[in-house]
JSON list of C-alpha atoms in Angstrom, two decimals:
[
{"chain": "A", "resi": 1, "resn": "UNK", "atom": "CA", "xyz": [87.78, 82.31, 72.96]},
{"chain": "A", "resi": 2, "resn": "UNK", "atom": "CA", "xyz": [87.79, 85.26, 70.65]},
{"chain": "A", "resi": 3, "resn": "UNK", "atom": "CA", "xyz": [89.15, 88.74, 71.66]},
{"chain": "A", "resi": 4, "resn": "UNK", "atom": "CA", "xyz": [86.93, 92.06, 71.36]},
{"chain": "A", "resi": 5, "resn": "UNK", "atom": "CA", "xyz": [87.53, 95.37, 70.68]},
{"chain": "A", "resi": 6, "resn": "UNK", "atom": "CA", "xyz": [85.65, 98.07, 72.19]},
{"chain": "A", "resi": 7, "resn": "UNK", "atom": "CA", "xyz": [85.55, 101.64, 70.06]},
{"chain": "A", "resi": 8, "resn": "UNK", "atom": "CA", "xyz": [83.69, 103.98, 71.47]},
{"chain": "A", "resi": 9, "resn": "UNK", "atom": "CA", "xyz": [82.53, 106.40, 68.93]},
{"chain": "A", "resi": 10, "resn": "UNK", "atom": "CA", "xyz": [84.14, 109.43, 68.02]},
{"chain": "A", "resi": 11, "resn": "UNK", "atom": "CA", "xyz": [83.49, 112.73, 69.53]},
{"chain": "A", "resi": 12, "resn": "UNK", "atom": "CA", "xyz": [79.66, 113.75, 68.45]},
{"chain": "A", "resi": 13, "resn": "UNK", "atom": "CA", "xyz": [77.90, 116.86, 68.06]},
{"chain": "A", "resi": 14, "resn": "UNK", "atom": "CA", "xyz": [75.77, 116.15, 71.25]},
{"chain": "A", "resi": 15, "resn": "UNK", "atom": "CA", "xyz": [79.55, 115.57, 73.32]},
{"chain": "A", "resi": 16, "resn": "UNK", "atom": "CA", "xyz": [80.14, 119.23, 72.13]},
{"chain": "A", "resi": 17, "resn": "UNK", "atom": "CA", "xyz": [77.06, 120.44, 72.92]},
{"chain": "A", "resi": 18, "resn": "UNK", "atom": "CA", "xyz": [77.07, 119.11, 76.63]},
{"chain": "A", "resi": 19, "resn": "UNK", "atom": "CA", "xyz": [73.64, 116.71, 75.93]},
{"chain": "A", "resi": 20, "resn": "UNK", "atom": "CA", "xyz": [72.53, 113.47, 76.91]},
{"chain": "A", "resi": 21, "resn": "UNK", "atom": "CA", "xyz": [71.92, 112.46, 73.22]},
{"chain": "A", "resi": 22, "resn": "UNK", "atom": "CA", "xyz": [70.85, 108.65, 74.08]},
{"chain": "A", "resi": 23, "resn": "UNK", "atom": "CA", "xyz": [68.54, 107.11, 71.19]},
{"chain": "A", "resi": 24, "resn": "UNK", "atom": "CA", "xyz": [68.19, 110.96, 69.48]},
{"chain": "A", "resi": 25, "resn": "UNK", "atom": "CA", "xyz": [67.77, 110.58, 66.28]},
{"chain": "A", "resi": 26, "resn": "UNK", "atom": "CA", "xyz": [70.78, 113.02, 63.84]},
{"chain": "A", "resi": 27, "resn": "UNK", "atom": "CA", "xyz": [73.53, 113.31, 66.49]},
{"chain": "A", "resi": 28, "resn": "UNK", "atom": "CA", "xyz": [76.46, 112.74, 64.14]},
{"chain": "A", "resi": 29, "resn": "UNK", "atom": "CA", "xyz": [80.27, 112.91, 64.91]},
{"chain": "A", "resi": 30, "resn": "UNK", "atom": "CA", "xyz": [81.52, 116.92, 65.17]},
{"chain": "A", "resi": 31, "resn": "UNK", "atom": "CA", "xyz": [84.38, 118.09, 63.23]},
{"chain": "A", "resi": 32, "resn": "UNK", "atom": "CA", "xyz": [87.11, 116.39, 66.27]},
{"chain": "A", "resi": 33, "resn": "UNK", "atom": "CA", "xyz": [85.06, 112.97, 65.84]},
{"chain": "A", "resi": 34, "resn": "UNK", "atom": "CA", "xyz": [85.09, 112.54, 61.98]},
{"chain": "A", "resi": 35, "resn": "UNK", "atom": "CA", "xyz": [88.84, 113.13, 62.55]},
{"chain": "A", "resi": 36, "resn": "UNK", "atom": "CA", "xyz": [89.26, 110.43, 65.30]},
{"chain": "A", "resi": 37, "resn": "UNK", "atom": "CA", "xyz": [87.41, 108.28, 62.71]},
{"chain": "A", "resi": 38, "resn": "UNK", "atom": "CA", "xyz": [89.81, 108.75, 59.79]},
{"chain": "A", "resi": 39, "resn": "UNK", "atom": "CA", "xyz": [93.04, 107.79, 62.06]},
{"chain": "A", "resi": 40, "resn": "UNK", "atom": "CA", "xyz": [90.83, 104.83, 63.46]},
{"chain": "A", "resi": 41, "resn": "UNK", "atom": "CA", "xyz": [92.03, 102.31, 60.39]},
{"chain": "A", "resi": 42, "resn": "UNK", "atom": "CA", "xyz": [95.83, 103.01, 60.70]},
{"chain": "A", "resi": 43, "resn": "UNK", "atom": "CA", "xyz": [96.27, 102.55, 63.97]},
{"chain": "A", "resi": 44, "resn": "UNK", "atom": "CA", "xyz": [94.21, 99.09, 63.96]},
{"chain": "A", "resi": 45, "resn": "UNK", "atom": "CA", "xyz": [96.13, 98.65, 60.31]},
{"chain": "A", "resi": 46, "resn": "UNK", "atom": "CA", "xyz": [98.13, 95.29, 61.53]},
{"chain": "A", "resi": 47, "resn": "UNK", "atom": "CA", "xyz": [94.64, 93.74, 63.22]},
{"chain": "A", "resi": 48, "resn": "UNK", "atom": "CA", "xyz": [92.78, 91.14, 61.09]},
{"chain": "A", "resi": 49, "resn": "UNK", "atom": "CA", "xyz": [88.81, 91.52, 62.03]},
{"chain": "A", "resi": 50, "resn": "UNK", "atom": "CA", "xyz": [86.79, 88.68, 61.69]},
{"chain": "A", "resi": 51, "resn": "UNK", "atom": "CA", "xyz": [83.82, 90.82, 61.83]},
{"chain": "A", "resi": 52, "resn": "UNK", "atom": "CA", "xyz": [82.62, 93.97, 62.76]},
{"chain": "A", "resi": 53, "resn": "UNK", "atom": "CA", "xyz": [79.51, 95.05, 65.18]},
{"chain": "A", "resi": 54, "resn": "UNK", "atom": "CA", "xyz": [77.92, 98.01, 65.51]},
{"chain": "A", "resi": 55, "resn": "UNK", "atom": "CA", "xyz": [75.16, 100.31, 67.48]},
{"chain": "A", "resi": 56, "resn": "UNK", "atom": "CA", "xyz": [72.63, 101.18, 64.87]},
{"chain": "A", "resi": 57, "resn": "UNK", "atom": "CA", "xyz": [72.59, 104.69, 66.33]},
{"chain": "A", "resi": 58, "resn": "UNK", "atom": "CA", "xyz": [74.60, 107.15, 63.31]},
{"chain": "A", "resi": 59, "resn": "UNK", "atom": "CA", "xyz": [77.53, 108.37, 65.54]},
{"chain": "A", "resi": 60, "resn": "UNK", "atom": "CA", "xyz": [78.46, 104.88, 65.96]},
{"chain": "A", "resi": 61, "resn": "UNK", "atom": "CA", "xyz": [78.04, 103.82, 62.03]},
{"chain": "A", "resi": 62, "resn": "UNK", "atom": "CA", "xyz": [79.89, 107.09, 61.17]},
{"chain": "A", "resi": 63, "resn": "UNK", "atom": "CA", "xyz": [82.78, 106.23, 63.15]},
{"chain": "A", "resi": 64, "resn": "UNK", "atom": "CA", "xyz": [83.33, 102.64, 61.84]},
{"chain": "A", "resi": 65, "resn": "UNK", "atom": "CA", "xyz": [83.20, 103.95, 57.96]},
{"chain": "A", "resi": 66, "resn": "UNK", "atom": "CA", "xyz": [86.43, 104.94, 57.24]},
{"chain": "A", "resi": 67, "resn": "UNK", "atom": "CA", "xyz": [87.86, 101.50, 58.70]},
{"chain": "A", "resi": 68, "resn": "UNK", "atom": "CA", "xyz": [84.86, 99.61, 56.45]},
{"chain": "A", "resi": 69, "resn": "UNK", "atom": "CA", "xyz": [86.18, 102.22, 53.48]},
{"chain": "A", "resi": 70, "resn": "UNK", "atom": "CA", "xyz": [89.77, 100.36, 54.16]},
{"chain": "A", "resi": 71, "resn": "UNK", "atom": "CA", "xyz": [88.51, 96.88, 53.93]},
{"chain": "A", "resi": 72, "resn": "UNK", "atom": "CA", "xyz": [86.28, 96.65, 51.44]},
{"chain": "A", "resi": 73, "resn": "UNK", "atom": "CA", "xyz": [85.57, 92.56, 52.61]},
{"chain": "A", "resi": 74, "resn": "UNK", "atom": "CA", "xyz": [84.13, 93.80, 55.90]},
{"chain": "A", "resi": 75, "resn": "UNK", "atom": "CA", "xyz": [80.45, 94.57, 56.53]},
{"chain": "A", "resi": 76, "resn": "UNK", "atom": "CA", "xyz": [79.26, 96.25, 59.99]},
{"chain": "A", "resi": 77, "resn": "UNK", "atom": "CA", "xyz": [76.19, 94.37, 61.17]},
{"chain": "A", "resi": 78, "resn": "UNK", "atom": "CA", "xyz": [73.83, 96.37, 63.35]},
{"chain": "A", "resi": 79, "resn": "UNK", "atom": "CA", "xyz": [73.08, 95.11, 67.18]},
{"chain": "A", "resi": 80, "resn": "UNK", "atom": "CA", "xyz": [70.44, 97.08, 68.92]},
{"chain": "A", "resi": 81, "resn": "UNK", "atom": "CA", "xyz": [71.86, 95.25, 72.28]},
{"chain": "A", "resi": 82, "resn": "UNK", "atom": "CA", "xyz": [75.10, 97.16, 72.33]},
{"chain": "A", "resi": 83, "resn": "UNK", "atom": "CA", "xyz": [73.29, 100.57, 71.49]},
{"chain": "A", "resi": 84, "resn": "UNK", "atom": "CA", "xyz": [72.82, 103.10, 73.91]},
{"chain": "A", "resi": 85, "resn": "UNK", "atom": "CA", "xyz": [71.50, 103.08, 77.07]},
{"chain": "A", "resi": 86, "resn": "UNK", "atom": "CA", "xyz": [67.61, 104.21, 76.55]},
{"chain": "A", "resi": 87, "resn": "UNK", "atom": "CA", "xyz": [67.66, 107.29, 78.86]},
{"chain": "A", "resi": 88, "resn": "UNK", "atom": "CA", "xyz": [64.22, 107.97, 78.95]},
{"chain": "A", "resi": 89, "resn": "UNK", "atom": "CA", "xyz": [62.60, 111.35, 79.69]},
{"chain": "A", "resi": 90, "resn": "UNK", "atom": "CA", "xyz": [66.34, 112.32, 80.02]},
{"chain": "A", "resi": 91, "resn": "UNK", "atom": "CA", "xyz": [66.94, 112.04, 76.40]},
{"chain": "A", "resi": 92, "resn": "UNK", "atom": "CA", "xyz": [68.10, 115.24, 74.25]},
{"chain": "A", "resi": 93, "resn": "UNK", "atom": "CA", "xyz": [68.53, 117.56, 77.95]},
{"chain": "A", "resi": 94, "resn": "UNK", "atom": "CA", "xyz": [71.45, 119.19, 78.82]},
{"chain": "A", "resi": 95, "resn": "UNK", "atom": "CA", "xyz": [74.26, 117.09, 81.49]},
{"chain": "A", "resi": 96, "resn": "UNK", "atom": "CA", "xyz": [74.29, 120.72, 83.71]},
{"chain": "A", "resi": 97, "resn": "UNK", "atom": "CA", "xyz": [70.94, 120.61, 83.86]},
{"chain": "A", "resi": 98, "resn": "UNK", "atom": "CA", "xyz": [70.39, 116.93, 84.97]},
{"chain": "A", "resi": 99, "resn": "UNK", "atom": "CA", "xyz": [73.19, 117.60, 88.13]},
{"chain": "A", "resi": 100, "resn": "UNK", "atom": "CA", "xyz": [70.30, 118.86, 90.15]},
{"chain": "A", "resi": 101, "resn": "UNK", "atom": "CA", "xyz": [67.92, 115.72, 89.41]},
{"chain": "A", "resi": 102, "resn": "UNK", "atom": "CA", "xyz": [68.04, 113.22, 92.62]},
{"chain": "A", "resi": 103, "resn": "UNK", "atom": "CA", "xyz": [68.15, 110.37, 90.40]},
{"chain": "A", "resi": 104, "resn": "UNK", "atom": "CA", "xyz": [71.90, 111.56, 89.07]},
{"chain": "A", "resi": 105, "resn": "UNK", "atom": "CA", "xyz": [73.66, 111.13, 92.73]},
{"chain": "A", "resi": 106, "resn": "UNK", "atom": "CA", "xyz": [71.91, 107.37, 92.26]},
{"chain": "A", "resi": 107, "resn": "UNK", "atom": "CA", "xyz": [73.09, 106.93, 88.77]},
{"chain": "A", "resi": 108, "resn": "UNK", "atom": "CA", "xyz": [76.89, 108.13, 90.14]},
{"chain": "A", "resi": 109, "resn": "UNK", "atom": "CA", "xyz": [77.23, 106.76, 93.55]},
{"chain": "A", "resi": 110, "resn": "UNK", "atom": "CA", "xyz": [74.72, 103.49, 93.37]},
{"chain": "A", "resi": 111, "resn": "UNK", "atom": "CA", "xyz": [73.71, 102.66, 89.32]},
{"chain": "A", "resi": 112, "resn": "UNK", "atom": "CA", "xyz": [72.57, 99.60, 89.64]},
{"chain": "A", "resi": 113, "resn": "UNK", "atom": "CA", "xyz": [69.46, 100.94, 91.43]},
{"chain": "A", "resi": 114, "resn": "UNK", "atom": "CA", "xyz": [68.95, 103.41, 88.60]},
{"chain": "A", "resi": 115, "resn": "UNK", "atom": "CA", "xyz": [65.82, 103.40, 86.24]},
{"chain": "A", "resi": 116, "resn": "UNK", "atom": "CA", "xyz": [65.67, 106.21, 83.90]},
{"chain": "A", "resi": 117, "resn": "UNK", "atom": "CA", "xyz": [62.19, 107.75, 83.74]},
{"chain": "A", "resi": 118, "resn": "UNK", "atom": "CA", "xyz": [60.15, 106.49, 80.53]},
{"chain": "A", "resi": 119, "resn": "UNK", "atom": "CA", "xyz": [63.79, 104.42, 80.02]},
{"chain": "A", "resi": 120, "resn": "UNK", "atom": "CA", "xyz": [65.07, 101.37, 81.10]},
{"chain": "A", "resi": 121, "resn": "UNK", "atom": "CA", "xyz": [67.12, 100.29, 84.11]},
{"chain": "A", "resi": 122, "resn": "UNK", "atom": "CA", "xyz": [71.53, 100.35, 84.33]},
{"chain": "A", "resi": 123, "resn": "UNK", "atom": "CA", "xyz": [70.86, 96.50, 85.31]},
{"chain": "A", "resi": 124, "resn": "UNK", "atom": "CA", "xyz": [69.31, 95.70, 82.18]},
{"chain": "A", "resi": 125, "resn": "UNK", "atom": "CA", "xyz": [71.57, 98.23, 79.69]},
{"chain": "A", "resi": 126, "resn": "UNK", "atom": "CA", "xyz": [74.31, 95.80, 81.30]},
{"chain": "A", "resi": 127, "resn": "UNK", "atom": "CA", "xyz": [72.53, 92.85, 80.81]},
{"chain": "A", "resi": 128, "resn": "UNK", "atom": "CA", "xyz": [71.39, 93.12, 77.56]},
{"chain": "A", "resi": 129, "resn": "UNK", "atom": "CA", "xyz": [74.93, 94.59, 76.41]},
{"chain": "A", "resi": 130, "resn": "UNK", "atom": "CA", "xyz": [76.97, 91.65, 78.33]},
{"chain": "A", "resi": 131, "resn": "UNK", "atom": "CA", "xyz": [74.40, 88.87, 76.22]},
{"chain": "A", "resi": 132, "resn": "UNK", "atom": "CA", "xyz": [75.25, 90.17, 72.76]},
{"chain": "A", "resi": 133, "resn": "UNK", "atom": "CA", "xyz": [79.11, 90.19, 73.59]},
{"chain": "A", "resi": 134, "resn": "UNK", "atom": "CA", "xyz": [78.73, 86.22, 74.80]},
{"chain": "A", "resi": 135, "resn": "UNK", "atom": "CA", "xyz": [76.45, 85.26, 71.82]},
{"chain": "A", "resi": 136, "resn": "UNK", "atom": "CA", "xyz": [79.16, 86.82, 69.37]},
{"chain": "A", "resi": 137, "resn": "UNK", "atom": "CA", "xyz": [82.13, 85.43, 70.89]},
{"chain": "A", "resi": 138, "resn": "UNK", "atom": "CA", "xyz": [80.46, 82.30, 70.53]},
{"chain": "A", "resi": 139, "resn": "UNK", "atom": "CA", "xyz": [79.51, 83.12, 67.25]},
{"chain": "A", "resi": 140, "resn": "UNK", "atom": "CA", "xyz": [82.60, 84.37, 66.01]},
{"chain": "A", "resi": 141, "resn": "UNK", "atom": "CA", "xyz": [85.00, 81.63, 67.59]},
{"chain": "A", "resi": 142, "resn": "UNK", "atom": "CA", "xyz": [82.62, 79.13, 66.08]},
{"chain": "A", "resi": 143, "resn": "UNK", "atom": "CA", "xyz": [83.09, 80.50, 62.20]},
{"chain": "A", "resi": 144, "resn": "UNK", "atom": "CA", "xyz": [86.48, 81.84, 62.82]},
{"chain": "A", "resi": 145, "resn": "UNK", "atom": "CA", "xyz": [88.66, 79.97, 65.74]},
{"chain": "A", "resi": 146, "resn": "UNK", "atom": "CA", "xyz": [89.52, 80.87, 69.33]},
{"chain": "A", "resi": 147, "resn": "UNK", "atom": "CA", "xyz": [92.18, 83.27, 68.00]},
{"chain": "A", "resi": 148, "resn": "UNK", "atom": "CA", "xyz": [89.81, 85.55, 66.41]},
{"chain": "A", "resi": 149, "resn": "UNK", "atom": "CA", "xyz": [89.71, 89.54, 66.79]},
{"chain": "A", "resi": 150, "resn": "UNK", "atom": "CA", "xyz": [86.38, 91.07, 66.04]},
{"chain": "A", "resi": 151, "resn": "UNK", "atom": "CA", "xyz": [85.14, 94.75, 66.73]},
{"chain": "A", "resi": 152, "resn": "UNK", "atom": "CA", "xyz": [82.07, 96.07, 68.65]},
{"chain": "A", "resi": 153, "resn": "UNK", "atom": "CA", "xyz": [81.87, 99.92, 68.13]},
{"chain": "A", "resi": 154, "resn": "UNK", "atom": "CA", "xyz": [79.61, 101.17, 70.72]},
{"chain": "A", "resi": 155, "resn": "UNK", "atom": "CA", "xyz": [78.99, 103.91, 73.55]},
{"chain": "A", "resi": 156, "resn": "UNK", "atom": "CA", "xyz": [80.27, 104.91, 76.76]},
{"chain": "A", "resi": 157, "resn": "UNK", "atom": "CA", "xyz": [78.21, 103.10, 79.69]},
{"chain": "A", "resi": 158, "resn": "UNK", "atom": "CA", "xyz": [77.91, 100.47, 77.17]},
{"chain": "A", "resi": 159, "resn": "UNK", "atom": "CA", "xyz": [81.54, 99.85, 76.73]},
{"chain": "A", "resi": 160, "resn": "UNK", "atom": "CA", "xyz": [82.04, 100.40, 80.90]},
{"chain": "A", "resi": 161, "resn": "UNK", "atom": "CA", "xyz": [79.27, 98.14, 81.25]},
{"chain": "A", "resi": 162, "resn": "UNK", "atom": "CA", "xyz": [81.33, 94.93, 79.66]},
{"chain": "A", "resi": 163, "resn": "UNK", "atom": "CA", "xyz": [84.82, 96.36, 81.28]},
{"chain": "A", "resi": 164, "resn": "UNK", "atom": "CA", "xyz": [83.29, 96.00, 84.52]},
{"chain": "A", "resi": 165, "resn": "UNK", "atom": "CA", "xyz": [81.79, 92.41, 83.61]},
{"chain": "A", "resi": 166, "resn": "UNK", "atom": "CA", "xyz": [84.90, 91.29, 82.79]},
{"chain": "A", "resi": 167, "resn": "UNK", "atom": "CA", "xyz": [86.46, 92.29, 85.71]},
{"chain": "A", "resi": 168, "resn": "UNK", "atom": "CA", "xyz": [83.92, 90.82, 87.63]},
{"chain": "A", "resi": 169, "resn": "UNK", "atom": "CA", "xyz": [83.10, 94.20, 89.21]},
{"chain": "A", "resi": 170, "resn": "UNK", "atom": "CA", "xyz": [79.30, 95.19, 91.22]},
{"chain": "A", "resi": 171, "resn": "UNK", "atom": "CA", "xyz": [77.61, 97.85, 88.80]},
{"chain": "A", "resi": 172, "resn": "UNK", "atom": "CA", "xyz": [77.85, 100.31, 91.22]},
{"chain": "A", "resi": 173, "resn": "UNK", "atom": "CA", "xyz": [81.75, 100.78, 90.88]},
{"chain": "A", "resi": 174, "resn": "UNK", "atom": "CA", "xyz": [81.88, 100.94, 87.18]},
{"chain": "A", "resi": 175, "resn": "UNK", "atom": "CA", "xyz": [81.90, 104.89, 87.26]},
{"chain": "A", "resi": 176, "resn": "UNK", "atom": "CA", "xyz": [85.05, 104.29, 88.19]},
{"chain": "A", "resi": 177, "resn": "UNK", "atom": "CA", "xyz": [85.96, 103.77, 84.37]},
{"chain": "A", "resi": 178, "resn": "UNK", "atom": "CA", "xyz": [86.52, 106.23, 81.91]},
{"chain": "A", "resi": 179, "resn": "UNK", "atom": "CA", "xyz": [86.80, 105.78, 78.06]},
{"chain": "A", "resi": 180, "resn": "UNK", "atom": "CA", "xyz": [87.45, 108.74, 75.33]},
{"chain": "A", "resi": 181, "resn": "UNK", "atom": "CA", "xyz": [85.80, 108.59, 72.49]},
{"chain": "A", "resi": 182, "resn": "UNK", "atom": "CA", "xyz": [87.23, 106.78, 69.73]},
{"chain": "A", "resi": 183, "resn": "UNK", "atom": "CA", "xyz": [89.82, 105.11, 72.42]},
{"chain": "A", "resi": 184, "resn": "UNK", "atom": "CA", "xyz": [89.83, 101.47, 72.30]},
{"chain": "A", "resi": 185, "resn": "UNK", "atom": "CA", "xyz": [89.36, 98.90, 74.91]},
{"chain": "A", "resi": 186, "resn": "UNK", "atom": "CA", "xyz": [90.24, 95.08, 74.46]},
{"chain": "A", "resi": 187, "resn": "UNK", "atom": "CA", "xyz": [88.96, 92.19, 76.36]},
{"chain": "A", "resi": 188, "resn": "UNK", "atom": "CA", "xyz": [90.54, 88.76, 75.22]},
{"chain": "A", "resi": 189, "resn": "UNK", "atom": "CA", "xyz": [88.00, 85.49, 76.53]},
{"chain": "A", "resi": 190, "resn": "UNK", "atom": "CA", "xyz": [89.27, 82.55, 77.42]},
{"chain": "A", "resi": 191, "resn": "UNK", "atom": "CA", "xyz": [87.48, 79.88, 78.70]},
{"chain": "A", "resi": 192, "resn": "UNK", "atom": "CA", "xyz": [88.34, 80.66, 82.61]},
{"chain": "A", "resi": 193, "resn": "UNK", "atom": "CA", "xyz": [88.28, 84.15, 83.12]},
{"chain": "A", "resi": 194, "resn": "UNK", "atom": "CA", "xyz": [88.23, 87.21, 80.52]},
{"chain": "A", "resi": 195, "resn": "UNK", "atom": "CA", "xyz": [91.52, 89.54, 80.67]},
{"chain": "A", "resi": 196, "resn": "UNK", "atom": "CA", "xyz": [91.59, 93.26, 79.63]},
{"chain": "A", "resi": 197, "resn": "UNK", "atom": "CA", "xyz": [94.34, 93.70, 78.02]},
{"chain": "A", "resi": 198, "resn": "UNK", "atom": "CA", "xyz": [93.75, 97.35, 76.79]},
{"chain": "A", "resi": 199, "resn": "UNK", "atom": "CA", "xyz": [91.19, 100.36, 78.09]},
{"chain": "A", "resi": 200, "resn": "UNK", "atom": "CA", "xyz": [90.48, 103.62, 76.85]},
{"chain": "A", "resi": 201, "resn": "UNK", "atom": "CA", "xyz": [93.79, 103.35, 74.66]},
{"chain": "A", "resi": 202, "resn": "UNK", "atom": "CA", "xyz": [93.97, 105.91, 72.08]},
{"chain": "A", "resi": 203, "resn": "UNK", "atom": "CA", "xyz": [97.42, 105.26, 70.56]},
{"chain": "A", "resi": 204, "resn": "UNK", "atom": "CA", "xyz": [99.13, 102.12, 69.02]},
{"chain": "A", "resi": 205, "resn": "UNK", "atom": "CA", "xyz": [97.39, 99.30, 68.27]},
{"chain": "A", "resi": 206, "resn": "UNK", "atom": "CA", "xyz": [99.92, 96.80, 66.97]},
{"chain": "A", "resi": 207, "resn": "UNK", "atom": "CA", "xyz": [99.90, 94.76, 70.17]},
{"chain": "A", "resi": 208, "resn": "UNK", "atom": "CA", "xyz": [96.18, 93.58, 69.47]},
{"chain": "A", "resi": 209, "resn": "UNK", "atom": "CA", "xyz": [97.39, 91.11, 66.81]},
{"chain": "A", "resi": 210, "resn": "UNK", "atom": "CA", "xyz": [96.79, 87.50, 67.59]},
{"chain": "A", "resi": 211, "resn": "UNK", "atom": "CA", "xyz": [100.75, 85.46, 68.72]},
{"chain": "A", "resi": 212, "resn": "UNK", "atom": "CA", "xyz": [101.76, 82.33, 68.76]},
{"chain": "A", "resi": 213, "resn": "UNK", "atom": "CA", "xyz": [102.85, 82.94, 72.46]},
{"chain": "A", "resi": 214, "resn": "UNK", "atom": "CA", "xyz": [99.62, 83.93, 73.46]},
{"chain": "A", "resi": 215, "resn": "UNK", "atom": "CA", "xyz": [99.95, 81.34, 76.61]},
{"chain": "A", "resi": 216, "resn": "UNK", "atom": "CA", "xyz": [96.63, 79.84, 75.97]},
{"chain": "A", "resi": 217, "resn": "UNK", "atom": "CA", "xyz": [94.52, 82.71, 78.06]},
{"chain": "A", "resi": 218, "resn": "UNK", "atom": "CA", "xyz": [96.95, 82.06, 81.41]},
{"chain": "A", "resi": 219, "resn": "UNK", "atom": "CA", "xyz": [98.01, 84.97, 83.21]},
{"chain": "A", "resi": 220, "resn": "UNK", "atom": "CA", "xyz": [101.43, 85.54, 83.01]},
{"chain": "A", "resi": 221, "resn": "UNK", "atom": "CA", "xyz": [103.57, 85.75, 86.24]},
{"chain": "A", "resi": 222, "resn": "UNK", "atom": "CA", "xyz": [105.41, 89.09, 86.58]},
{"chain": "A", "resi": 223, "resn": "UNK", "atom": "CA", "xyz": [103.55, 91.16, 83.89]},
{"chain": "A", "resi": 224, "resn": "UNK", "atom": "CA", "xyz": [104.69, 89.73, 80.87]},
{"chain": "A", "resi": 225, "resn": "UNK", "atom": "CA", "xyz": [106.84, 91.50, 78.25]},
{"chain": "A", "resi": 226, "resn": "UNK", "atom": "CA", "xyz": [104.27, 92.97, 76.00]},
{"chain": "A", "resi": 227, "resn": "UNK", "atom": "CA", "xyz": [103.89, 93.33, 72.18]},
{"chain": "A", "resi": 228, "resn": "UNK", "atom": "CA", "xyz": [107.20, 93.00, 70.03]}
]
């Protein structure tokens, strides 16, 4: 099946700022994150996209424009299912201020018994996040073959969310991943299992590219040599 790449957006004004922005309306990328941006189409320059995805939320749509400025063929198309998670009550408040709130040891040590108040649950950000990426690989291999590449530019607990489906990890363990913003995680699904094959990378991305000696999805014995 078709490969995805996760970009988390670049660094916003609410990263800066120390605040949970969730569905906040205006957070926009800071001075850092329209940077990250701009580098964002070289260094997935030798990457053909089938299609691009987005969060509707403006941090994410800012950080996929300069790539969409580089290929003028590509459209974004807007998924509320890979936006962020809806924090609730939470939304707008300062991260020191919510270390103190019982509910943050749940949402750090045990997440999938988290609700946020007036928000939704971690169960059903990951379930609703883990749908979209199935219906679009579908979608994508479908118009496009199993070799495909397309792009999902989304948020943090989002993007841990899907790592930790993939790797057929509980909920509760996926604090245990960390992504940058702007870094770039790739999951390639093949019809057995799905295989991470990059996370939280923030350098080259030449080895993304689809090749012939791909070895159908199998997992190669030893490590495999890498990208040419």
């Amino acid at each position: 099946m078709a490969t995805l790449i996760l970009v988390r957006h670049g660094r916003s004004t609410a990263n800066t700022a120390g605040l949970l922005a969730g569905w906040t309306p205006g957070v926009a990328l800071d001075e850092r994150g329209n940077a990250q941006a701009a580098a964002l189409p070289a260094r997935l320059a030798q990457v053909p996209l089938a299609a691009v995805v987005t969060s509707p939320l403006q941090r994410c749509r800012e950080t996929l424009q300069p790539l969409l400025d580089a290929r003028p063929g590509l459209e974004a198309q807007a998924d509320e299912r890979i936006g962020e998670c809806h924090y609730g009550d939470w939304s707008g408040r300062k991260l020191a201020e919510l270390t103190d709130e019982p509910l943050m040891k749940v949402v750090q040590q045990h997440p999938s018994a988290a609700a946020f108040p007036g928000g939704e649950s971690m169960r059903a950000m990951q379930a609703r996040a883990v749908e979209a990426v199935r219906d679009w690989n579908a979608r994508v291999e479908e118009e496009h073959g199993e070799d495909a590449v397309f792009l999902m530019c989304s948020h943090g607990d989002i993007i841990k969310a899907i790592v930790a489906d993939a790797l057929g990890m509980h909920l509760d363990l996926f604090q245990r991943i960390h992504v940058d913003p702007c870094s770039v995680t790739a999951i390639r699904y093949t019809r057995m299992r799905p295989y991470l094959t990059r996370l939280g990378d923030t350098g080259d991305l030449a080895g993304l590219a689809p090749r012939e000696d791909a070895n159908g999805g199998a997992g190669v014995v030893g490590g495999g040599a890498g990208a040419p």
